[in-house]
Short mmCIF file of C-alpha atoms and ligand atoms in Angstrom, two decimals:
data_model
loop_
_atom_site.label_atom_id
_atom_site.label_comp_id
_atom_site.label_asym_id
_atom_site.label_seq_id
_atom_site.Cartn_x
_atom_site.Cartn_y
_atom_site.Cartn_z
CA MET A 4 -3.17 -18.46 -51.99
CA ASN A 5 0.13 -17.95 -53.53
CA ALA A 6 0.75 -15.75 -56.70
CA PRO A 7 0.64 -17.77 -59.85
CA ALA A 8 4.36 -18.95 -60.66
CA ARG A 9 4.50 -16.80 -63.86
CA ALA A 10 2.76 -13.70 -63.06
CA PRO A 11 3.34 -11.26 -65.67
CA LEU A 12 6.01 -8.70 -65.17
CA MET A 13 5.45 -5.23 -64.06
CA SER A 14 7.91 -2.48 -65.49
CA LEU A 15 9.67 -0.51 -63.13
CA ASP A 16 7.98 2.72 -64.20
CA ASP A 17 4.65 1.14 -63.73
CA ALA A 18 5.43 0.08 -60.16
CA LEU A 19 6.82 3.63 -59.47
CA ASP A 20 3.57 5.09 -60.62
CA ALA A 21 1.42 2.88 -58.61
CA LEU A 22 3.65 3.55 -55.59
CA LEU A 23 3.65 7.20 -55.77
CA ARG A 24 0.04 7.36 -56.46
CA ASN A 25 -0.66 6.09 -53.03
CA ALA A 26 2.01 8.33 -51.46
CA GLU A 27 0.06 11.14 -50.30
CA PRO A 28 2.21 13.83 -48.79
CA LEU A 29 1.69 13.86 -45.09
CA THR A 30 1.97 17.84 -45.44
CA ARG A 31 -1.57 18.04 -46.96
CA ASN A 32 -2.37 18.51 -43.21
CA GLU A 33 -1.16 21.57 -41.11
CA ASP A 34 -0.80 19.27 -38.23
CA GLU A 35 1.60 17.16 -39.97
CA THR A 36 4.13 19.93 -40.23
CA GLU A 37 6.53 21.01 -37.33
CA SER A 38 8.90 24.02 -36.80
CA VAL A 39 12.65 22.87 -36.28
CA ALA A 40 15.63 24.86 -35.60
CA THR A 41 17.48 25.65 -38.82
CA PHE A 42 20.52 24.04 -36.95
CA GLU A 43 18.58 20.54 -37.00
CA ALA A 44 16.82 20.81 -40.25
CA VAL A 45 19.31 19.23 -42.62
CA GLY A 46 17.64 16.28 -44.64
CA ARG A 47 14.05 17.69 -43.95
CA VAL A 48 11.62 18.89 -46.20
CA LEU A 49 10.38 22.42 -46.18
CA ALA A 50 6.53 22.76 -45.71
CA GLN A 51 6.39 26.55 -46.48
CA ASP A 52 8.07 28.69 -49.06
CA LEU A 53 10.72 30.78 -47.52
CA VAL A 54 10.47 34.54 -48.61
CA SER A 55 13.05 36.87 -48.03
CA ALA A 56 12.32 39.90 -45.56
CA LEU A 57 15.40 41.46 -46.73
CA GLN A 58 18.09 41.65 -49.44
CA VAL A 59 21.44 39.65 -49.33
CA PRO A 60 23.70 41.21 -49.17
CA PRO A 61 22.06 44.16 -47.55
CA ASN A 62 24.50 46.95 -48.86
CA ASP A 63 26.91 47.09 -51.96
CA ASN A 64 30.13 45.99 -50.12
CA SER A 65 33.81 45.29 -51.09
CA SER A 66 34.87 41.96 -52.14
CA MET A 67 38.68 42.62 -51.56
CA ASP A 68 40.82 44.49 -49.17
CA GLY A 69 41.86 47.54 -50.65
CA TYR A 70 40.70 51.10 -51.39
CA ALA A 71 37.08 52.33 -52.29
CA LEU A 72 37.19 55.35 -54.67
CA ARG A 73 35.48 57.12 -57.47
CA CYS A 74 36.77 55.98 -60.79
CA ALA A 75 36.40 59.31 -61.94
CA ASP A 76 39.24 60.52 -59.63
CA VAL A 77 41.57 58.02 -61.34
CA THR A 78 41.71 58.17 -65.20
CA GLU A 79 45.47 57.18 -65.33
CA LYS A 80 47.98 54.89 -63.29
CA GLY A 81 49.70 56.28 -60.32
CA ALA A 82 47.18 58.85 -59.37
CA VAL A 83 47.67 59.88 -55.57
CA LEU A 84 44.42 59.88 -53.34
CA PRO A 85 44.46 60.84 -49.68
CA VAL A 86 42.97 58.33 -47.67
CA THR A 87 40.05 59.96 -45.50
CA GLN A 88 38.55 56.87 -43.59
CA ARG A 89 38.85 53.34 -42.67
CA ILE A 90 36.10 50.99 -43.03
CA PRO A 91 36.41 47.49 -41.61
CA ALA A 92 33.59 44.78 -42.05
CA GLY A 93 30.55 45.44 -39.79
CA HIS A 94 31.23 49.38 -39.74
CA ALA A 95 29.57 51.99 -41.74
CA GLY A 96 31.76 54.55 -43.29
CA THR A 97 30.61 58.14 -44.14
CA PRO A 98 30.16 59.75 -47.66
CA LEU A 99 33.09 59.85 -49.53
CA LYS A 100 34.50 63.15 -50.74
CA PRO A 101 35.48 63.48 -54.28
CA GLY A 102 39.20 63.29 -54.94
CA THR A 103 39.71 61.03 -51.79
CA CYS A 104 39.59 57.22 -51.13
CA ALA A 105 38.58 55.01 -48.21
CA ARG A 106 40.60 52.13 -46.94
CA ILE A 107 38.17 49.37 -47.05
CA PHE A 108 38.30 45.48 -46.00
CA THR A 109 36.37 42.53 -47.52
CA GLY A 110 32.70 42.68 -46.67
CA ALA A 111 32.68 46.41 -45.44
CA PRO A 112 30.03 48.63 -46.98
CA LEU A 113 31.10 50.80 -49.59
CA PRO A 114 30.75 54.46 -48.64
CA ALA A 115 28.21 56.60 -50.53
CA GLY A 116 29.84 58.02 -53.47
CA ALA A 117 32.34 55.29 -54.14
CA ASP A 118 31.81 53.19 -57.19
CA ALA A 119 34.83 50.59 -57.19
CA VAL A 120 37.31 49.06 -55.13
CA VAL A 121 40.99 48.74 -56.17
CA MET A 122 42.60 45.97 -54.57
CA GLN A 123 45.44 46.63 -51.89
CA GLU A 124 47.99 44.64 -54.24
CA ASP A 125 47.47 47.47 -56.86
CA THR A 126 48.44 50.43 -54.55
CA ARG A 127 51.53 51.74 -52.73
CA GLU A 128 51.35 53.95 -49.86
CA VAL A 129 52.96 57.67 -50.08
CA GLY A 130 55.72 58.52 -47.70
CA GLY A 131 55.71 55.18 -45.66
CA ASP A 132 52.28 55.98 -43.96
CA PHE A 133 48.70 55.24 -45.21
CA HIS A 134 47.51 58.74 -45.23
CA ALA A 135 47.81 58.72 -49.06
CA VAL A 136 48.19 56.02 -51.80
CA HIS A 137 49.20 55.79 -55.33
CA ILE A 138 46.56 53.90 -57.31
CA ASP A 139 48.49 51.72 -59.90
CA ALA A 140 45.66 50.13 -61.81
CA VAL A 141 42.68 52.20 -63.78
CA PRO A 142 39.58 50.90 -61.97
CA GLN A 143 36.42 50.18 -63.75
CA PRO A 144 33.07 51.08 -62.14
CA GLY A 145 31.62 48.28 -59.88
CA GLN A 146 35.14 46.54 -59.58
CA TRP A 147 35.48 44.42 -56.45
CA VAL A 148 32.02 45.52 -55.47
CA ARG A 149 29.28 43.03 -54.47
CA ARG A 150 26.05 44.53 -55.25
CA ALA A 151 23.27 44.83 -52.75
CA GLY A 152 20.76 42.02 -53.42
CA GLU A 153 23.08 40.23 -55.84
CA ASP A 154 22.25 36.91 -53.91
CA VAL A 155 18.66 37.41 -52.77
CA THR A 156 16.28 40.12 -53.61
CA ARG A 157 13.56 41.26 -50.97
CA GLY A 158 10.24 39.21 -51.33
CA ALA A 159 11.88 36.45 -53.54
CA VAL A 160 10.83 32.98 -52.83
CA VAL A 161 14.38 31.74 -51.99
CA LEU A 162 13.33 27.99 -50.94
CA ALA A 163 10.23 26.59 -52.00
CA ARG A 164 8.07 24.40 -50.20
CA GLY A 165 8.72 20.93 -51.05
CA GLN A 166 12.37 21.69 -51.19
CA ARG A 167 14.51 19.00 -49.29
CA LEU A 168 17.14 20.84 -47.28
CA ASP A 169 20.87 20.22 -47.61
CA GLU A 170 23.70 21.91 -45.79
CA ALA A 171 24.03 24.68 -48.37
CA ALA A 172 20.23 25.41 -47.87
CA LEU A 173 20.44 25.77 -44.01
CA GLY A 174 23.06 28.52 -44.69
CA LEU A 175 20.89 30.27 -47.12
CA ALA A 176 17.76 29.90 -44.57
CA ALA A 177 20.07 31.61 -41.94
CA SER A 178 21.11 34.26 -44.30
CA LEU A 179 17.61 35.68 -44.31
CA GLY A 180 17.41 35.70 -40.55
CA LEU A 181 15.52 32.32 -39.94
CA ALA A 182 16.33 30.44 -36.86
CA HIS A 183 13.39 28.01 -37.36
CA LEU A 184 11.90 26.39 -40.23
CA ARG A 185 8.71 24.78 -40.82
CA VAL A 186 9.17 21.17 -42.28
CA ALA A 187 6.93 18.12 -42.77
CA ARG A 188 7.12 16.02 -39.88
CA ARG A 189 9.19 12.60 -40.06
CA PRO A 190 7.38 9.87 -41.76
CA ARG A 191 7.10 6.96 -38.99
CA VAL A 192 8.28 3.74 -40.29
CA ALA A 193 8.03 0.24 -38.70
CA LEU A 194 11.00 -1.84 -40.00
CA PHE A 195 11.14 -5.90 -39.59
CA SER A 196 12.93 -8.54 -41.25
CA THR A 197 11.75 -11.86 -41.97
CA GLY A 198 13.70 -15.11 -42.31
CA ASP A 199 14.14 -17.78 -39.64
CA GLU A 200 17.83 -18.23 -40.87
CA LEU A 201 18.76 -14.98 -39.77
CA VAL A 202 20.81 -14.07 -36.67
CA MET A 203 21.92 -10.92 -35.23
CA PRO A 204 25.54 -9.89 -35.21
CA GLY A 205 26.74 -10.12 -31.61
CA GLU A 206 24.18 -12.75 -30.49
CA VAL A 207 26.31 -15.73 -31.90
CA PRO A 208 29.89 -15.36 -32.71
CA PRO A 209 30.77 -16.54 -36.54
CA GLU A 210 32.37 -20.05 -35.33
CA ALA A 211 29.14 -20.92 -33.49
CA MET A 212 26.58 -20.17 -36.23
CA LYS A 213 24.51 -23.14 -37.06
CA PRO A 214 24.51 -24.57 -40.70
CA GLY A 215 22.05 -22.46 -42.75
CA ALA A 216 22.12 -19.41 -40.42
CA ILE A 217 23.35 -15.94 -41.85
CA TYR A 218 23.54 -12.72 -40.20
CA ASN A 219 20.96 -10.38 -40.89
CA SER A 220 22.57 -7.63 -42.93
CA ASN A 221 19.47 -5.98 -44.46
CA ARG A 222 18.15 -4.50 -41.17
CA PHE A 223 21.31 -2.67 -40.86
CA PHE A 224 21.18 -0.67 -44.23
CA LEU A 225 17.68 -0.39 -44.22
CA ARG A 226 17.58 1.19 -40.85
CA ALA A 227 20.34 3.51 -41.83
CA LEU A 228 18.72 4.51 -45.14
CA LEU A 229 15.36 5.12 -43.62
CA GLN A 230 17.14 7.75 -41.35
CA ARG A 231 19.09 9.19 -44.22
CA PHE A 232 15.59 9.85 -45.81
CA GLY A 233 14.10 11.53 -42.77
CA CYS A 234 12.31 8.66 -40.96
CA GLU A 235 11.62 7.79 -37.59
CA VAL A 236 12.18 4.31 -37.35
CA SER A 237 10.70 1.77 -34.93
CA ASP A 238 13.01 -1.42 -35.50
CA LEU A 239 10.85 -4.50 -34.59
CA GLY A 240 13.73 -6.85 -35.28
CA ILE A 241 13.58 -10.08 -36.70
CA VAL A 242 9.92 -11.44 -36.83
CA PRO A 243 9.72 -15.36 -36.88
CA ASP A 244 8.44 -17.08 -40.25
CA LYS A 245 5.20 -17.88 -38.30
CA ARG A 246 1.71 -16.54 -39.23
CA GLU A 247 0.95 -15.39 -35.59
CA ALA A 248 4.02 -13.76 -35.14
CA THR A 249 3.73 -11.99 -38.30
CA LEU A 250 0.13 -10.87 -37.57
CA ALA A 251 1.20 -9.70 -34.09
CA ALA A 252 4.01 -7.49 -35.59
CA LEU A 253 1.83 -5.95 -38.30
CA LYS A 254 -0.95 -4.93 -35.63
CA THR A 255 1.22 -3.60 -33.23
CA ALA A 256 3.13 -1.42 -35.97
CA ALA A 257 -0.03 -0.27 -37.96
CA ASP A 258 -1.54 2.07 -35.49
CA HIS A 259 1.55 4.24 -34.91
CA HIS A 260 3.25 4.25 -38.17
CA ASP A 261 2.89 5.76 -41.66
CA LEU A 262 4.52 2.69 -43.35
CA ILE A 263 5.49 -0.80 -42.24
CA LEU A 264 8.72 -1.85 -44.13
CA THR A 265 9.86 -5.69 -44.41
CA SER A 266 12.40 -7.49 -46.01
CA GLY A 267 12.31 -11.20 -47.21
CA GLY A 268 9.38 -13.49 -47.59
CA VAL A 269 7.96 -11.92 -50.88
CA SER A 270 9.42 -14.33 -53.41
CA VAL A 271 6.74 -16.41 -55.23
CA GLY A 272 6.76 -19.68 -54.01
CA GLU A 273 8.09 -18.83 -50.53
CA GLU A 274 6.72 -20.24 -47.42
CA ASP A 275 4.99 -17.00 -47.25
CA HIS A 276 3.80 -15.46 -44.12
CA ILE A 277 3.83 -11.91 -45.25
CA LYS A 278 1.24 -12.20 -47.91
CA PRO A 279 -1.82 -13.94 -46.01
CA ALA A 280 -1.03 -11.92 -42.69
CA VAL A 281 -0.96 -8.55 -44.61
CA GLN A 282 -4.28 -9.51 -46.51
CA GLN A 283 -5.98 -10.82 -43.56
CA LEU A 284 -5.40 -7.10 -41.95
CA GLY A 285 -5.65 -5.14 -44.99
CA ALA A 286 -4.56 -5.54 -48.68
CA LEU A 287 -1.41 -6.71 -50.41
CA ASP A 288 -0.24 -6.89 -54.11
CA LEU A 289 2.57 -8.89 -54.93
CA TRP A 290 4.38 -7.56 -57.79
CA GLN A 291 6.87 -9.11 -60.09
CA ILE A 292 8.80 -6.24 -61.35
CA ALA A 293 10.77 -6.57 -64.56
CA MET A 294 13.88 -5.58 -62.85
CA LYS A 295 17.19 -7.09 -61.87
CA PRO A 296 18.00 -7.36 -58.96
CA GLY A 297 14.75 -6.92 -57.27
CA LYS A 298 12.01 -8.68 -58.95
CA PRO A 299 9.61 -9.43 -56.03
CA PHE A 300 8.09 -6.55 -54.55
CA ALA A 301 5.15 -6.15 -52.36
CA TYR A 302 2.87 -3.08 -51.76
CA GLY A 303 -0.29 -2.81 -49.72
CA HIS A 304 -1.66 -1.63 -46.67
CA VAL A 305 -2.66 -2.48 -42.97
CA ARG A 306 -5.90 -1.15 -41.38
CA ARG A 307 -5.54 0.27 -37.87
CA ASP A 308 -7.81 -0.28 -35.02
CA PRO A 309 -11.11 1.16 -35.07
CA GLY A 310 -10.83 4.68 -33.67
CA VAL A 311 -7.44 5.13 -35.09
CA THR A 312 -7.79 7.00 -38.20
CA GLY A 313 -6.08 6.31 -41.64
CA ARG A 314 -4.07 3.15 -42.43
CA SER A 315 -0.52 2.22 -42.74
CA HIS A 316 1.36 1.74 -46.03
CA PHE A 317 3.01 -1.63 -46.29
CA ILE A 318 6.21 -2.38 -48.51
CA GLY A 319 7.57 -5.69 -48.59
CA LEU A 320 11.16 -5.63 -50.07
CA PRO A 321 13.13 -8.90 -51.47
CA GLY A 322 14.99 -10.49 -48.93
CA ASN A 323 18.42 -10.93 -51.09
CA PRO A 324 20.55 -8.13 -49.76
CA VAL A 325 21.41 -6.45 -52.99
CA SER A 326 17.60 -6.56 -54.20
CA SER A 327 16.56 -5.13 -50.88
CA TYR A 328 19.10 -2.49 -51.25
CA VAL A 329 18.54 -1.43 -54.97
CA THR A 330 14.59 -1.77 -54.72
CA PHE A 331 14.88 0.70 -51.73
CA LEU A 332 16.91 3.34 -53.49
CA LEU A 333 14.86 3.02 -56.84
CA LEU A 334 11.33 2.76 -55.31
CA VAL A 335 11.32 3.34 -51.42
CA ARG A 336 13.21 6.51 -51.56
CA PRO A 337 11.03 8.44 -54.11
CA PHE A 338 7.84 7.23 -51.87
CA LEU A 339 9.28 8.52 -48.74
CA LEU A 340 10.50 11.79 -50.21
CA LYS A 341 6.77 12.19 -51.54
CA LEU A 342 5.48 11.44 -48.36
CA GLN A 343 7.19 14.33 -46.98
CA GLY A 344 6.10 16.56 -49.84
CA VAL A 345 9.12 16.62 -52.16
CA ALA A 346 7.89 17.89 -55.59
CA ASP A 347 8.61 15.38 -58.24
CA ALA A 348 10.54 17.77 -60.25
CA ALA A 349 12.88 18.31 -57.20
CA ALA A 350 13.43 14.51 -56.78
CA PRO A 351 12.81 12.92 -60.01
CA ARG A 352 11.98 9.19 -59.79
CA LEU A 353 15.44 8.26 -61.13
CA PRO A 354 18.16 10.73 -60.77
CA PRO A 355 19.69 11.70 -64.37
CA ALA A 356 21.48 9.03 -65.92
CA MET A 357 25.00 10.06 -67.43
CA PRO A 358 26.26 8.68 -70.79
CA LEU A 359 29.52 6.84 -70.01
CA ARG A 360 31.74 4.11 -71.84
CA ALA A 361 31.34 0.74 -70.52
CA ASP A 362 35.16 -0.79 -70.18
CA PHE A 363 33.37 -4.23 -70.08
CA ALA A 364 31.13 -6.64 -71.86
CA VAL A 365 27.77 -7.99 -71.07
CA PRO A 366 27.25 -10.72 -73.59
CA ARG A 367 24.01 -12.03 -72.58
CA ALA A 368 20.99 -10.10 -72.70
CA ASP A 369 18.52 -10.19 -69.89
CA LYS A 370 14.71 -10.02 -70.11
CA ARG A 371 14.55 -7.81 -67.40
CA ARG A 372 15.96 -3.96 -67.14
CA GLU A 373 19.35 -4.51 -65.32
CA PHE A 374 20.73 -2.37 -62.68
CA LEU A 375 24.51 -3.25 -62.92
CA ARG A 376 27.06 -2.48 -60.17
CA VAL A 377 29.78 -0.54 -61.82
CA ARG A 378 32.55 1.85 -60.96
CA ARG A 379 34.09 4.83 -62.66
CA ASN A 380 37.57 4.12 -63.76
CA ALA A 381 40.69 6.64 -64.23
CA GLN A 382 40.17 6.41 -67.99
CA GLY A 383 36.61 7.95 -67.77
CA GLY A 384 34.98 4.65 -68.54
CA LEU A 385 32.96 1.98 -66.24
CA ASP A 386 34.18 -1.18 -64.75
CA LEU A 387 31.87 -3.91 -63.77
CA PHE A 388 31.77 -5.73 -60.74
CA PRO A 389 32.36 -9.46 -61.68
CA ASN A 390 29.74 -11.16 -59.60
CA GLN A 391 26.37 -9.48 -60.19
CA SER A 392 24.27 -11.87 -58.04
CA SER A 393 21.71 -10.37 -55.93
CA GLY A 394 23.11 -11.82 -52.81
CA VAL A 395 26.60 -10.29 -53.25
CA LEU A 396 26.59 -7.33 -51.02
CA THR A 397 30.20 -6.73 -51.84
CA SER A 398 29.18 -5.62 -55.26
CA THR A 399 27.10 -2.81 -53.68
CA VAL A 400 29.92 -1.50 -51.64
CA TRP A 401 32.62 -1.54 -54.45
CA ALA A 402 30.16 0.22 -56.78
CA ASP A 403 29.76 3.92 -57.28
CA GLY A 404 27.03 3.63 -59.50
CA LEU A 405 24.51 1.43 -61.50
CA VAL A 406 24.05 1.07 -65.21
CA ASP A 407 20.56 1.28 -66.25
CA ASN A 408 20.37 -1.34 -68.90
CA PRO A 409 17.29 -1.62 -70.84
CA ALA A 410 15.91 -5.10 -71.13
CA GLY A 411 17.18 -7.36 -73.96
CA THR A 412 20.25 -5.21 -74.41
CA THR A 413 23.94 -6.65 -74.60
CA ILE A 414 26.98 -4.41 -73.91
CA ALA A 415 30.26 -4.58 -75.48
CA PRO A 416 33.22 -2.63 -74.69
CA GLY A 417 33.26 1.01 -75.84
CA ASP A 418 29.22 1.04 -75.78
CA THR A 419 28.01 4.11 -74.11
CA VAL A 420 25.54 3.30 -71.30
CA HIS A 421 23.45 5.02 -68.62
CA TYR A 422 25.05 5.35 -65.40
CA ILE A 423 23.25 6.66 -62.26
CA ALA A 424 25.63 7.57 -59.55
CA LEU A 425 25.05 5.96 -56.12
CA SER A 426 25.61 9.32 -54.53
CA ASP A 427 22.59 10.79 -56.30
CA LEU A 428 20.62 7.96 -55.19
CA LEU A 429 21.42 8.57 -51.48
CA ALA A 430 20.84 12.43 -51.73
P1 AMP B 20 13.43 -14.44 -49.23
O1 AMP B 20 13.10 -13.26 -49.88
O2 AMP B 20 13.03 -14.43 -47.93
O3 AMP B 20 13.09 -15.50 -49.94
O4 AMP B 20 15.09 -14.49 -49.10
C1 AMP B 20 15.76 -14.50 -50.14
C2 AMP B 20 17.31 -14.58 -49.72
O5 AMP B 20 17.68 -13.58 -49.02
C3 AMP B 20 17.49 -15.63 -49.10
O6 AMP B 20 18.73 -16.38 -49.26
C4 AMP B 20 17.69 -15.18 -47.50
O7 AMP B 20 18.35 -15.95 -46.66
C5 AMP B 20 18.26 -13.89 -47.87
N1 AMP B 20 17.85 -12.87 -46.79
C6 AMP B 20 16.48 -12.53 -46.46
N2 AMP B 20 16.41 -11.69 -45.45
C7 AMP B 20 17.83 -11.23 -45.18
C8 AMP B 20 18.44 -10.26 -44.50
N3 AMP B 20 17.66 -9.52 -43.51
N4 AMP B 20 19.66 -10.06 -44.22
C9 AMP B 20 20.46 -11.12 -45.11
N5 AMP B 20 19.90 -11.90 -46.01
C10 AMP B 20 18.62 -12.14 -46.17
MG1 MG B 21 12.62 -15.72 -46.28
#
């Protein structure tokens, strides 16, 4: 049975709620975590708190090349102090005798007794050698000193379970001495495209394309997006618009994957093989989401063979490339992050929107909440891509963000609109 032609629309927030309710984190189960080298952990999600066994930095140390001294010994400019030791980074000095100073370099531990560093630019050597220096600035206690533990205190939770690791986080984990990190295993995702019109680039040259044929573009960005969000992808290619082929693809995929992701074949009125096939092997809801692009969207599950535990999630994205791309970022992204145990707070459903000035007009209001492809301009405002059709992938490449425009809202030049950076949605 096809969905009724005018199924009631579902709000994007309700669709997100329903999806996330079903996305039970894999990390509930200890077997679903793995230890990876810190070098390899970018993009992965921590499955344990990282508690520091030490303080960072481990000692008070100098943040400048210069001289370590006691402030009490320099009450006015031009004081002369003998230089009694030299402390490069990686070496410990000896306690500083009152009335003397130590040549010190960036990162070197402050010798006991010293309470400040004077940078070398504020000193002059006496008599052409470095055995004594004039101190030409009156130092303040703590000047050019990095305090022990100012970055990390011992026992602190430095990175929490559920945190997605970016490059900086790898560095921070390494600063605690951690060469391996326990992370959520990668979600296993089976990807396939539906549509008899689809041809793979490389198989048929442009001049030989049959009428009605188009190249499969969704497969390229969907595979790459899945990988970006930490998934292990089995790409099943193009599945013909036939019931048997669709059933076969779903059956093979379900046993070994957490999610089956498809594009195309979920529009209402479509010659639709996805819906009956998924329903035969599990359950499927076709949603009509009140958003543009991206109205048709399907969520369900596919049973596994008896004897294989659990079931596979199923998500059917619309076929139109822009709809597919945008629904991936707005709906599938949070779903995949939650599967890996990312806390809602760390990855809010929608990244924060920034108020920016529209340097364009949308004179006709739409019934649906619209995500307009826009780009920031040099005047601090936003330009609109002229063709907002859900088939025009050029708009998505041109854009650096989406304007989240509420249903029923027109936009006049100068209006403040809600801008969501694509870079935030890709993070
Ligand atoms: P559908 O959702 O299957 O009705 O497809 C909607 C539109 O998207 C049609 O114009 C399809 O030709 C197009 N389309 C579907 N899948 C893809 C794909 N993988 N790459 C490019 N265009 C697609
Ligand atoms: Mg189709």
